[in-house]
Coordinates of C-alpha atoms in Angstrom, one line a residue:
Chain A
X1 CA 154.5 -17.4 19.5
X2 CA 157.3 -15.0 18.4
X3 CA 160.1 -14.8 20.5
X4 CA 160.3 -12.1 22.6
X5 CA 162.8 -9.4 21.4
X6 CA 166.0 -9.6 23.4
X7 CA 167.2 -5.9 25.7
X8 CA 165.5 -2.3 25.9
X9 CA 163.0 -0.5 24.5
X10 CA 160.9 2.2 25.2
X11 CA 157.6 3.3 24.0
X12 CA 157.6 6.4 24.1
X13 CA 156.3 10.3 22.8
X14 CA 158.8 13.0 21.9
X15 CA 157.6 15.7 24.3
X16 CA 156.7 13.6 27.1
X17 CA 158.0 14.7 30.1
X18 CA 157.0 11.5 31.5
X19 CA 159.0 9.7 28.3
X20 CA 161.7 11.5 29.0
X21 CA 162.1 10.6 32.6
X22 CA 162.9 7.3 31.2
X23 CA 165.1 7.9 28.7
X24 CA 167.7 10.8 31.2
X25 CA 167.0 7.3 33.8
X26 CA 168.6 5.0 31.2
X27 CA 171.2 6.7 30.0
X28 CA 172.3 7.9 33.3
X29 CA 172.8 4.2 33.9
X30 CA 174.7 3.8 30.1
X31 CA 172.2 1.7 28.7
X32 CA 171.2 1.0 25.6
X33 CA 168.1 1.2 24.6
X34 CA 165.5 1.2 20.9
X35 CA 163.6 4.3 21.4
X36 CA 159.9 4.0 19.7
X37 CA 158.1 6.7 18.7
X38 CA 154.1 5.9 19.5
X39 CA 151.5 8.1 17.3
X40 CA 149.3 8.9 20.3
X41 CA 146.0 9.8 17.9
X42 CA 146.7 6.3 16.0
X43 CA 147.9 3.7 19.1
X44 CA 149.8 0.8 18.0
X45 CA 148.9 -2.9 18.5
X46 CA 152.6 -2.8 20.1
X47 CA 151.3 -0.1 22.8
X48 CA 148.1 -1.8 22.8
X49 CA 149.2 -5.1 24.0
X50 CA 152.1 -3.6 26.1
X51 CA 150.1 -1.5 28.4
X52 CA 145.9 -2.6 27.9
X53 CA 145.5 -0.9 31.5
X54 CA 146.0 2.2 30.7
X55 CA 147.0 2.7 26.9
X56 CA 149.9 5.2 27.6
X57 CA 153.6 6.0 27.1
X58 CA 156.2 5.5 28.3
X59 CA 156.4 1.5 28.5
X60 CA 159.9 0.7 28.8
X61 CA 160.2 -3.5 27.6
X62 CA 162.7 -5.8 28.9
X63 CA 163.3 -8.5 27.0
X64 CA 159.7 -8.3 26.0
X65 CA 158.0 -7.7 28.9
X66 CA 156.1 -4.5 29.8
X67 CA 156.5 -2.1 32.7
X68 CA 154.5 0.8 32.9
X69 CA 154.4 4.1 34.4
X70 CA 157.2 6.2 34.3
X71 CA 158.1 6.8 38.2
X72 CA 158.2 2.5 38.4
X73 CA 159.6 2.3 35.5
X74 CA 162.6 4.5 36.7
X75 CA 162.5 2.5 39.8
X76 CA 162.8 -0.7 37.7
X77 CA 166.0 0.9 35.7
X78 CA 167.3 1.5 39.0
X79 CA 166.3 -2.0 40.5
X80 CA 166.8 -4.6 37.6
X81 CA 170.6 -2.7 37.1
X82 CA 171.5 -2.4 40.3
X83 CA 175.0 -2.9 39.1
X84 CA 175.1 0.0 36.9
X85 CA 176.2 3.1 38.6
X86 CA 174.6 6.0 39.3
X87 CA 172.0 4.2 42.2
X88 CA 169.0 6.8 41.6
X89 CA 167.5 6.1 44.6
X90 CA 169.9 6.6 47.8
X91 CA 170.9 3.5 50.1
X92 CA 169.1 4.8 53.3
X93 CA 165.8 4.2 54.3
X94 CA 164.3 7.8 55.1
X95 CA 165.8 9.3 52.1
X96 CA 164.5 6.6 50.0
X97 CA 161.1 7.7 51.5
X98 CA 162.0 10.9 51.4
X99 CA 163.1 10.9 47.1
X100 CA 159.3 8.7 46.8
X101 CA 157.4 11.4 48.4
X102 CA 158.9 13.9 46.5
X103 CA 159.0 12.5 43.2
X104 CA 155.1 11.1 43.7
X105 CA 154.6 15.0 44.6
X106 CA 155.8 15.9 41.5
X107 CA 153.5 13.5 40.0
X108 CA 150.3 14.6 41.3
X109 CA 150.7 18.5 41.0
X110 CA 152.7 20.0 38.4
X111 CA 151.6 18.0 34.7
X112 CA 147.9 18.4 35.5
X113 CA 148.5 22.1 37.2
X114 CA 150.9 22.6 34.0
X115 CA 147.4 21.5 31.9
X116 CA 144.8 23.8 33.1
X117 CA 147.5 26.3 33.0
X118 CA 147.6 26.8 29.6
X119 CA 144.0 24.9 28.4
X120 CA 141.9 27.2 31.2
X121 CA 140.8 30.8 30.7
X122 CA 139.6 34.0 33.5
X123 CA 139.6 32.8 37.1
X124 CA 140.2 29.6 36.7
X125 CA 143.6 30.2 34.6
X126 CA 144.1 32.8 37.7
X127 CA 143.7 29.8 40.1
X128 CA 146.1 27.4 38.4
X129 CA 148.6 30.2 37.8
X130 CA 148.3 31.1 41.9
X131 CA 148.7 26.6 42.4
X132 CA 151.4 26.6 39.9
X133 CA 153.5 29.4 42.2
X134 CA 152.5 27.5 45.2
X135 CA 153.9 24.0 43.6
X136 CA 157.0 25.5 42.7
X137 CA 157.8 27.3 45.7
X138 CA 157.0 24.2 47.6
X139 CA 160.1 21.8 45.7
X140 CA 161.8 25.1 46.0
X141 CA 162.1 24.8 49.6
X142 CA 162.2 21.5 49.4
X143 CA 165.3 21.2 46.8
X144 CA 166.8 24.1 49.9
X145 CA 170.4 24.6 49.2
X146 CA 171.2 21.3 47.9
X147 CA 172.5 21.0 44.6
X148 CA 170.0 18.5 43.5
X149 CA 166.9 17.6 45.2
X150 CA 168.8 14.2 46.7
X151 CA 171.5 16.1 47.8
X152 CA 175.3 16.1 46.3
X153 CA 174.0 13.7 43.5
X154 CA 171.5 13.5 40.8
X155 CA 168.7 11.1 41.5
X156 CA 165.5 10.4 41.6
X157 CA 163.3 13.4 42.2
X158 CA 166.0 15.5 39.8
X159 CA 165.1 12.7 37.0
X160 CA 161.5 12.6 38.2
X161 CA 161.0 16.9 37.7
X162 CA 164.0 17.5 35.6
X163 CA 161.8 17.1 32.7
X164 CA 159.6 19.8 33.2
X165 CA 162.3 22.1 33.2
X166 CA 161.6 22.6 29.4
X167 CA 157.5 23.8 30.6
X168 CA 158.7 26.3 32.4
X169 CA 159.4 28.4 30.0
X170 CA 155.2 27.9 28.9
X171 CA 154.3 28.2 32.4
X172 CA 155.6 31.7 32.7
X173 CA 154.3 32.7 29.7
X174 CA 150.5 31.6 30.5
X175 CA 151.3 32.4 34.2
X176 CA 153.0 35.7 34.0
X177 CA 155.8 34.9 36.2
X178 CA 159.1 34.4 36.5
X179 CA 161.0 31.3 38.2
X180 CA 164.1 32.9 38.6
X181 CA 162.5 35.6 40.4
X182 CA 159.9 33.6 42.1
X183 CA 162.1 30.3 42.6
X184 CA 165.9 31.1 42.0
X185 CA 167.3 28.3 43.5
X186 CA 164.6 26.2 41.2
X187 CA 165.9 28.0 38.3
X188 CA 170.1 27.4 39.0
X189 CA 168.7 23.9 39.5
X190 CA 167.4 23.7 36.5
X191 CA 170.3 25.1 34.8
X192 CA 172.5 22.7 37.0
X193 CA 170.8 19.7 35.3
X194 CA 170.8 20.7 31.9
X195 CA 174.3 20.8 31.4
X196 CA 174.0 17.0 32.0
X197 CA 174.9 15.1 29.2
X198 CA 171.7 12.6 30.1
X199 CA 169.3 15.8 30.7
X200 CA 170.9 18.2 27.5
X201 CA 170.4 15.4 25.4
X202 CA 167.1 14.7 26.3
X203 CA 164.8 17.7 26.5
X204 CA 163.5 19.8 23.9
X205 CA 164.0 23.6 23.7
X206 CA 161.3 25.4 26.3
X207 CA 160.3 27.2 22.7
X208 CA 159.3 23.9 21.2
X209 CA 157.7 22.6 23.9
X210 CA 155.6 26.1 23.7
X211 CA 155.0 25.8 20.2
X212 CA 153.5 22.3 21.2
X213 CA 151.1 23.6 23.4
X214 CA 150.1 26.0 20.8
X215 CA 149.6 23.1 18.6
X216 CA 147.7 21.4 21.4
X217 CA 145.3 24.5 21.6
X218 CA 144.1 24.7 18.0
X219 CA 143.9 20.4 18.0
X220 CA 141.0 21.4 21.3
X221 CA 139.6 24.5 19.6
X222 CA 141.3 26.8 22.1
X223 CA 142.3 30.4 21.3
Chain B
X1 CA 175.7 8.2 56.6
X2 CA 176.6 4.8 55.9
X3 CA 174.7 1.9 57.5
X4 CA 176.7 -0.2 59.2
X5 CA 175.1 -3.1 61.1
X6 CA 175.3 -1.7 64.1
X7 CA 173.7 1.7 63.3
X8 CA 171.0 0.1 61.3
X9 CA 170.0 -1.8 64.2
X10 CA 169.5 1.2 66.5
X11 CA 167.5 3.0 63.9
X12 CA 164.9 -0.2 63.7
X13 CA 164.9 0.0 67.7
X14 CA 163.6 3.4 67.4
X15 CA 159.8 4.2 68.6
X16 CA 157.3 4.0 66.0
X17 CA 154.2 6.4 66.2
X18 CA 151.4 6.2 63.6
X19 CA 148.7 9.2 63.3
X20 CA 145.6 7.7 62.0
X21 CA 142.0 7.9 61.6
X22 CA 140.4 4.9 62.9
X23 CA 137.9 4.6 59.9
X24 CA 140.5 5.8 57.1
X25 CA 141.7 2.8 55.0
X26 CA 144.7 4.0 53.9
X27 CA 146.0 4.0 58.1
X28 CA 144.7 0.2 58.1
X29 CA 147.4 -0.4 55.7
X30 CA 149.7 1.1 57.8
X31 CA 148.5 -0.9 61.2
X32 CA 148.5 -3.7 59.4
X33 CA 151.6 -3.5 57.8
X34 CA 153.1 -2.8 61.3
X35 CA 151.4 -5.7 62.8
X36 CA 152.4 -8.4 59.9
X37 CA 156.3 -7.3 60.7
X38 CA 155.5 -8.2 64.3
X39 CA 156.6 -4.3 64.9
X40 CA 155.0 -2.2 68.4
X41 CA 154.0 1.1 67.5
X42 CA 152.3 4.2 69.3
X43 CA 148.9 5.2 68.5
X44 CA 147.3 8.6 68.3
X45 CA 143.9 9.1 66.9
X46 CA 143.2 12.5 64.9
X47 CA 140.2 14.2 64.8
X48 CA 140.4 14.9 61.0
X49 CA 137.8 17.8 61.6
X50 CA 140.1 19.2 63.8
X51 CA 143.6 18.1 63.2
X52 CA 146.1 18.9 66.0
X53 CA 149.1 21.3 65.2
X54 CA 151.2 18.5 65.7
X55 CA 149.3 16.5 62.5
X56 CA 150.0 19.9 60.6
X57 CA 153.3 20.0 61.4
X58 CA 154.5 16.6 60.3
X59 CA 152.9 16.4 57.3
X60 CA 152.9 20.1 55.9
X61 CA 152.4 19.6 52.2
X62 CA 149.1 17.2 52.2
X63 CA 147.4 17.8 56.4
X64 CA 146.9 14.0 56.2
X65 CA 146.6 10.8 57.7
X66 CA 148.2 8.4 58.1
X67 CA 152.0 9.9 59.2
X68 CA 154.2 7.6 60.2
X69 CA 156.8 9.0 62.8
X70 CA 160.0 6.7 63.3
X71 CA 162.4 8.1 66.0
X72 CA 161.3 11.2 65.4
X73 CA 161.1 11.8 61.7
X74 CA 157.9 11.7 59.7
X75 CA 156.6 9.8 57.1
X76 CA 153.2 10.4 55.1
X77 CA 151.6 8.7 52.5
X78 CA 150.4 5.2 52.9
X79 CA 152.2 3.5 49.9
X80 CA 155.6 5.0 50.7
X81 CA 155.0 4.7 54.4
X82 CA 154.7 0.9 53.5
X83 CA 158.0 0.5 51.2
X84 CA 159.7 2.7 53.9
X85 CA 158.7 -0.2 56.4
X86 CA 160.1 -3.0 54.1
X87 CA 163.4 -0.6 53.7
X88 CA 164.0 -0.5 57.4
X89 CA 162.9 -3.9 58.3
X90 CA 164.2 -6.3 55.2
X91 CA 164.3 -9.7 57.2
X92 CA 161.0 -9.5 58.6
X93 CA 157.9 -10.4 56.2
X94 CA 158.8 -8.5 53.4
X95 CA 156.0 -6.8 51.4
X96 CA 157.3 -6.3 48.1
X97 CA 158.8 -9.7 46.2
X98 CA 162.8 -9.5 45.5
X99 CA 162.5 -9.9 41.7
X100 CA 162.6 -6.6 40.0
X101 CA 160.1 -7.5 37.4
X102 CA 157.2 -8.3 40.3
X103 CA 158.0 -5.3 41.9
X104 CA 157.4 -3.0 39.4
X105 CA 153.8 -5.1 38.9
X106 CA 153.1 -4.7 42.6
X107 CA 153.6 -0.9 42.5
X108 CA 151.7 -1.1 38.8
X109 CA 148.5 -2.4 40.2
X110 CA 149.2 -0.3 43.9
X111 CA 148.7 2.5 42.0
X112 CA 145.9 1.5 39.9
X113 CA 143.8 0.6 43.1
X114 CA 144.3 4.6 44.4
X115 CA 144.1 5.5 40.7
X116 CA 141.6 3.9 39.5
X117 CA 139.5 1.4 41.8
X118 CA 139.3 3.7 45.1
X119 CA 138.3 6.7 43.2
X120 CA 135.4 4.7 41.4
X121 CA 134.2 3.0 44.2
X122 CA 133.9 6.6 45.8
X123 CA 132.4 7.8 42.6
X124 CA 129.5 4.7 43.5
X125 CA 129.2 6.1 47.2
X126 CA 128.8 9.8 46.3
X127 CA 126.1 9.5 43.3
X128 CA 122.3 8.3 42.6
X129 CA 120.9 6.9 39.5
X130 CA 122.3 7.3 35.9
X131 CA 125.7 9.0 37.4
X132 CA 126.0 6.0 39.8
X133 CA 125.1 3.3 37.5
X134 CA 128.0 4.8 35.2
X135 CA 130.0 4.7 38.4
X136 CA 129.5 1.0 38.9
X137 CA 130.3 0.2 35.3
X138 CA 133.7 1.5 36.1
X139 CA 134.0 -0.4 39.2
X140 CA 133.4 -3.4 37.5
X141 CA 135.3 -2.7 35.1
X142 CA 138.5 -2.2 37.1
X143 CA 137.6 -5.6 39.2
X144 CA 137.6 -7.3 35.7
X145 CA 140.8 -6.3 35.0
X146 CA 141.9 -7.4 39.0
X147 CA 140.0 -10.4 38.0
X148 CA 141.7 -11.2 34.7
X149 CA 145.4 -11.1 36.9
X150 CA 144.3 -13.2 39.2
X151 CA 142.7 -15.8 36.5
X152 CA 145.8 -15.8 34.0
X153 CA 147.7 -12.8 34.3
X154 CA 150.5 -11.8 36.5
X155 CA 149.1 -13.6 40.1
X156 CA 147.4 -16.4 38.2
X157 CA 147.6 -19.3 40.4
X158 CA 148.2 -17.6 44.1
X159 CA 146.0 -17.3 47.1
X160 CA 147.1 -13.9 47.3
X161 CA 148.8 -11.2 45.2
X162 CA 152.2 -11.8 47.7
X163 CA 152.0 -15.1 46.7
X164 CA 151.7 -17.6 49.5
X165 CA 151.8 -15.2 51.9
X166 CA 150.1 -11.4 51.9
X167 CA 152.4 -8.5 50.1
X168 CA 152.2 -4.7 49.4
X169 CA 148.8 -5.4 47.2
X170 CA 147.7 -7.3 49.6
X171 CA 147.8 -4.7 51.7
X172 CA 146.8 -1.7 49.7
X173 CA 143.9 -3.4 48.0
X174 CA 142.6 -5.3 50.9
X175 CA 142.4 -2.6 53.6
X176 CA 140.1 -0.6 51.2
X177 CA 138.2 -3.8 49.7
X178 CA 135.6 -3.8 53.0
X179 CA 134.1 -0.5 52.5
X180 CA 133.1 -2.6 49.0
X181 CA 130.8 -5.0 51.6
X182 CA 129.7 -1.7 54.0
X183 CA 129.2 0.5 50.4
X184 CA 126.6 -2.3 48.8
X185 CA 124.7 -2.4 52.1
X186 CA 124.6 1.4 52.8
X187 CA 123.9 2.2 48.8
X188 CA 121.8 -1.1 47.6
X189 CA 124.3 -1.7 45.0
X190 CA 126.1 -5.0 44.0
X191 CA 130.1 -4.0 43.6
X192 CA 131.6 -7.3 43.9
X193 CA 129.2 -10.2 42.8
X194 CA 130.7 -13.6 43.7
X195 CA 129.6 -15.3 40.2
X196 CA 131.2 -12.3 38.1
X197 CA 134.8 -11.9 40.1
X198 CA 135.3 -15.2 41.6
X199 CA 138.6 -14.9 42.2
X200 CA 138.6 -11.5 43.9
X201 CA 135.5 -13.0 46.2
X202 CA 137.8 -15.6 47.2
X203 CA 141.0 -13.8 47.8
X204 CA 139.1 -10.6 49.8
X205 CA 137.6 -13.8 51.9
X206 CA 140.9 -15.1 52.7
X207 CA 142.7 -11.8 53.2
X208 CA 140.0 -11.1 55.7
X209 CA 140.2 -14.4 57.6
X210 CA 143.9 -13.5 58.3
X211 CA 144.6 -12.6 62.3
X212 CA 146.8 -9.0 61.7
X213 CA 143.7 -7.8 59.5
X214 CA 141.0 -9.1 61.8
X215 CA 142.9 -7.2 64.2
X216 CA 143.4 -4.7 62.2
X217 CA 140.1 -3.1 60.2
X218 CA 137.0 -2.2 62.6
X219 CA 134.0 -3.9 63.2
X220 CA 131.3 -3.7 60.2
X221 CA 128.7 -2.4 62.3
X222 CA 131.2 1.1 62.9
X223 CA 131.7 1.2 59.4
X224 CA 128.6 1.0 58.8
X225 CA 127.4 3.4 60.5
X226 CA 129.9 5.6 59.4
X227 CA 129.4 5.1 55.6
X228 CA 125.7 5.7 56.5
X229 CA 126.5 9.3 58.0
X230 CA 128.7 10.1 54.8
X231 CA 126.3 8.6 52.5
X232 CA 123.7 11.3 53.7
X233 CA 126.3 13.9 53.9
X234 CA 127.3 13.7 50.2
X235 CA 124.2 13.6 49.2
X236 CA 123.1 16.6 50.4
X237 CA 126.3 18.3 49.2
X238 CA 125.7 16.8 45.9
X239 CA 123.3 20.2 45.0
X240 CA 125.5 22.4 47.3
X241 CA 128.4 22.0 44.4
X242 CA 132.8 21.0 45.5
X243 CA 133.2 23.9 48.0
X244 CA 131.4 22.0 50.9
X245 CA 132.7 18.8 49.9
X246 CA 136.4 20.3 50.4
X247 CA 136.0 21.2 53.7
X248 CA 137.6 19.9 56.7
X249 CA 134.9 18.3 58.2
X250 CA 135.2 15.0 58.3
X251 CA 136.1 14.8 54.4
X252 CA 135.3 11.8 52.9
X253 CA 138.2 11.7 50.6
X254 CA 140.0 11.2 53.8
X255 CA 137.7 8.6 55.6
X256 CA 136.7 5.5 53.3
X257 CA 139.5 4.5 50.4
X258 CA 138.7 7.8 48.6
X259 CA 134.8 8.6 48.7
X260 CA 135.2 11.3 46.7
X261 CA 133.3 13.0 43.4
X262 CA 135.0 12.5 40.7
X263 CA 137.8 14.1 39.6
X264 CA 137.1 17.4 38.2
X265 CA 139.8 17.7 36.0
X266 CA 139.5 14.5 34.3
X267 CA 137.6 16.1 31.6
X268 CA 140.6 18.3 30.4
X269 CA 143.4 15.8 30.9
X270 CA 145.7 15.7 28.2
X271 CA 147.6 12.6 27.8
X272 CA 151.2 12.8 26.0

């Protein structure tokens, strides 16, 4: 058996939001890392054997060994580092709860809500539009007047959503709304994190990840 | 605020209070978790077809069951509720293993049970014939995989997913696993066939000989009787379409470990 290949790397897709939250997580901590970009219509035997559950980006590899899903596999940066400054997750109990339940949030609603956004037509484009508003202005109030969601530092929910900073710009489109008006402290949020190094570096342009979408569309026969 | 001993003390001393449902499985895993740290708690039962203002208040976003409230603040969602516990109480029992590695596997297959398993299994409870035998498929398809972890995979060799002793998986796939017993009764099907997921068998038997969940999960006749009512219930909201199934009334996405239909957006997902 081959030996197993010695530090970091991630399996990943460009635009993945869920990719990315990896990669703003590790180099947040400084660490280096071989970035691998998976063709997602043409899986490799790497991906293959690294995540058989569930066949998906991002799987980060440590020293060989797999862990999947990008919310535990942020944990696991955070965890297996521990050394490495910035902690993600805070010290204290609650607001470890707290930075889980909002980050798993962010899980459940806004990629799938994001989808039928832009893949749905008539009412039910009108419903996901009226979720999407709801979603937002719920880890609007939630984020309150805190500079990031986990307070006076960059963590864990911020890495967690930060990434789908670069959708909003397609969510208004499809949506017909505005964050800044709807959600402005969202919006100086957004703008907060971007001018991180680990975030600037990271994302794509909001127009790319639209043209994406577009690309999406014809790939599903959509107009 | 910076724990110091002394502060982190007073906060364990604090009064636990859980709202539950007594046949949800997802506040089993919350009682039991309780019970395995040796920790006293308050109980209040809701009525989830008429949750109190108090339910509503403490856990605005999702309106459900189970919320933890420990001295005074509030804590939904089962899996976080349980990480939260081994947070606040570190020497006592801990759920999740210390290695890094095994934790992120723990929360792996966590998720894949609410993911994956729970969701099939309800897909088995709320269908008939060609839609339910498809349902099955996938629920024997997920307990391979279980079963293949167990047999030479990641828990290969243990009694239970903790290792000698219970764990977080352990928990979260256990207090969900009997509705798999009360489901075959109530809908004639064979889920978890002794000969076909050996392992499993064997480590659901043993997770279910253990005091805190004897104590813990309700007697089978209840459930029973319970699945029995739902059974009917979906059924004849299966030609009625989502709406009714949405409702308030006793929602079975609520009750047993996700006895939902299936996800309706499944079929436009769109993985990157």
């Amino acid at each position: 058996m081959a030996a197993e290949k010695k530090g970091l790397q991630l399996l990943d897709f460009w635009v993945s939001p869920f990719g990315q939250r990896c990669r703003i997580a590790l180099d947040e901590k400084g660490l280096p890392y071989e970035y691998l970009e998976q063709d997602l219509d043409n899986k490799s035997e790497l991906l293959l054997r690294s995540n058989p559950v569930h066949k998906k980006i991002p799987v980060l590899l440590h020293d060989g060994r797999p862990v999947c899903e990008s919310l535990i596999i942020v944990q696991y940066i955070d965890e297996a580092f521990a050394g490495k400054s910035p902690a993600l997750l805070p010290a204290d109990p609650y607001a470890r709860a707290q930075a889980r339940f909002w980050a798993d949030y962010v899980d459940k609603k806004v990629y799938d809500c994001g989808t039928r956004l832009w893949k749905l037509k008539g009412d039910a484009q009108q419903q996901a539009c009226k979720e999407m508003l709801e979603i937002l202005k719920t880890l609007d109030s939630a984020l309150g007047d805190g500079k990031f969601f986990g307070g006076e530092q960059f963590g864990f929910v911020d890495v967690a959503f930060v990434p789908f900073t670069a959708w909003f710009l397609s969510y208004e489109r499809y949506g017909k709304f505005s964050v800044e008006k709807e959600c402005p402290r969202l919006a100086a949020w957004a703008k907060r994190c971007g001018e991180r190094d680990s975030v600037a570096k990271n994302l794509y342009p909001p127009e790319k990840v639209y043209e994406f979408i577009g690309v999406l569309k014809k790939k599903f026969g959509i107009e | 605020m910076e724990k110091t001993p002394e502060n982190a003390s007073q906060a364990a001393a604090a009064p636990l209070k859980l709202f539950g449902s007594w046949a949800s499985s997802y506040t089993h895993r919350v009682q039991l978790a309780l019970r395995l740290k040796g920790l006293e708690f308050a109980y209040a039962e809701e009525d989830l077809g008429n949750k109190s203002g108090e339910l509503l208040r403490l856990n605005p976003v999702y309106k459900k069951v189970p919320v933890l409230v420990h001295g005074g603040r509030a804590l939904p969602e089962s899996v976080i509720i349980l990480q939260y516990l081994d947070d606040a109480w570190p020497e006592t029992r801990p759920l999740l293993p210390a290695d890094a590695f095994d934790r992120a596997l723990a929360r792996f297959w966590c998720h894949f049970a609410d993911d994956k398993l729970g969701p099939a299994v309800g897909a088995v409870f709320a269908s008939t014939g060609e839609d339910q035998e498809a349902a099955v498929r996938q629920v024997h398809e997920n307990l391979a995989l279980i079963e293949a972890e167990l047999r030479d995979g990641a828990f290969r060799g243990r009694r239970f997913f903790g290792g000698d002793d219970v764990g977080l998986l352990d928990v979260v796939l256990g207090c969900g696993s009997y509705w798999l017993a009360v489901f075959e009764e109530v809908t004639g099907v064979r889920l978890v066939d002794a000969d076909a997921f050996p392992l499993f068998h064997s480590w659901l038997h043993d997770f279910e000989a253990l005091d805190e969940v004897r104590e813990t999960i309700p007697a089978i006749d209840r459930l029973l009787e319970y699945a029995r009512g739902v059974r009917h219930m979906l059924l004849g909201l299966a030609g009625a379409g989502d709406a009714a199934a949405s409702s308030t009334t006793a929602t079975p996405t609520e009750a047993p470990a996700a006895a939902a239909p299936p996800a309706p957006a499944a079929d436009i997902a769109v993985d990157i």
